[in-house]
XYZ file of C-alpha atoms in Angstrom:
142
model
C 154.409 61.848 148.368
C 152.758 64.082 145.789
C 154.550 67.495 145.543
C 154.461 70.418 142.966
C 158.213 70.695 142.824
C 159.347 69.168 139.579
C 162.820 68.079 141.027
C 162.726 65.330 143.580
C 165.893 63.063 143.834
C 166.002 59.948 145.926
C 169.370 59.299 147.613
C 171.206 58.792 150.862
C 173.057 61.172 153.093
C 176.746 60.874 152.239
C 178.086 63.754 154.536
C 176.611 65.840 157.409
C 178.796 68.859 158.679
C 177.092 70.676 161.752
C 177.543 74.208 162.764
C 176.054 75.975 165.744
C 172.881 77.195 163.724
C 172.889 75.270 160.421
C 174.176 72.099 158.888
C 175.396 71.132 155.414
C 173.816 67.870 154.090
C 175.358 66.097 151.132
C 173.039 63.668 149.421
C 174.239 61.257 146.945
C 171.470 60.259 144.581
C 170.547 56.969 143.207
C 171.842 58.059 139.843
C 175.302 59.073 141.541
C 174.935 62.911 141.345
C 175.640 64.849 144.532
C 173.545 67.685 145.875
C 174.403 69.863 148.778
C 171.889 71.371 151.122
C 172.016 73.944 154.005
C 169.447 73.487 156.692
C 168.848 74.256 160.328
C 170.085 72.229 163.100
C 166.347 72.012 164.152
C 165.565 70.297 160.839
C 168.500 67.850 161.125
C 167.201 66.827 164.609
C 163.519 66.768 163.528
C 164.329 64.654 160.507
C 166.750 62.342 162.453
C 169.530 62.849 159.853
C 172.605 60.818 159.925
C 175.083 59.681 157.345
C 173.566 56.734 155.367
C 169.963 57.638 156.010
C 167.839 57.530 152.829
C 166.211 61.012 152.017
C 164.661 63.029 149.132
C 166.184 66.263 147.882
C 163.642 68.588 146.363
C 164.255 71.631 144.287
C 161.609 73.861 142.661
C 162.287 74.311 138.910
C 162.176 78.090 139.524
C 165.210 77.647 141.702
C 167.470 76.079 138.990
C 169.670 78.424 137.047
C 171.029 77.265 133.772
C 174.544 77.893 132.529
C 176.158 76.961 129.148
C 179.621 78.201 129.435
C 181.382 77.833 132.768
C 184.897 77.980 131.674
C 186.854 79.978 134.191
C 183.657 81.011 136.127
C 183.642 80.419 139.991
C 180.147 80.490 141.635
C 179.118 80.279 145.152
C 176.323 77.962 144.357
C 177.321 74.428 145.532
C 175.275 72.559 143.157
C 176.588 72.497 139.523
C 175.083 69.512 137.531
C 176.185 69.254 134.152
C 174.409 67.326 131.373
C 172.633 67.662 128.062
C 169.407 69.615 127.172
C 166.787 66.748 126.492
C 163.725 68.987 126.078
C 163.099 72.654 125.692
C 159.501 73.909 125.735
C 159.391 77.541 125.049
C 156.450 79.679 125.729
C 155.712 83.444 124.887
C 157.428 84.429 128.147
C 159.210 81.527 129.862
C 160.539 78.222 128.938
C 160.927 74.917 130.664
C 164.554 73.325 130.252
C 164.928 69.658 130.910
C 168.580 68.670 131.453
C 169.620 65.081 131.200
C 172.340 64.043 133.745
C 174.785 61.227 132.983
C 173.504 59.045 135.784
C 170.079 58.929 134.345
C 168.285 61.603 136.283
C 166.522 64.760 134.550
C 166.595 68.180 136.272
C 163.890 70.720 135.164
C 164.518 74.336 135.031
C 162.275 77.313 134.567
C 163.755 80.178 132.717
C 162.768 83.206 130.517
C 162.376 82.855 126.795
C 164.907 85.482 126.278
C 167.421 83.245 128.351
C 167.020 80.345 126.093
C 168.068 82.479 123.097
C 170.859 84.330 125.054
C 172.265 80.849 126.007
C 171.684 79.283 122.716
C 169.968 76.371 124.204
C 168.535 73.800 122.113
C 167.942 69.880 122.393
C 171.450 68.199 122.562
C 173.288 71.138 123.695
C 175.403 70.875 126.776
C 174.130 72.658 130.069
C 174.663 72.957 133.569
C 171.897 73.270 136.276
C 173.067 75.623 139.061
C 171.381 75.271 142.407
C 172.229 77.237 145.701
C 172.291 74.948 148.679
C 169.754 76.919 150.389
C 167.212 75.905 147.748
C 167.551 72.196 148.336
C 164.998 70.816 150.612
C 165.617 67.749 152.376
C 162.756 65.216 153.126
C 162.664 61.891 155.029
C 160.003 59.231 154.598
C 159.921 58.233 158.223
């Protein structure tokens, strides 16, 4: 599979909660990280999703927010993955932030140049990737 999204995580469905219209899909990645996605019941059915099924979780870099100090902050975003800034490529308007997660995975975020300054981002600094569950796309290979 070739795709333009920078964040593609292989994993297995570790939990599946269904509602009348949508479902919450929890994916545990091969690196041990957990991502939660909200998708329609139609997608659950079309993809044949069940607990234990191998899937890919896809997130565009532009859907990843970066936070540096979450002490005392409560967010509605279900996915907060904390790691260390591995790479920071700053352009005249935007920047790419690569956050290395403890399990070995990397997550890419596209943020403004001003945000890197305001957050004090630099290689080696702690950072958290924040992703809304509605921004996590679930794919199946079969």
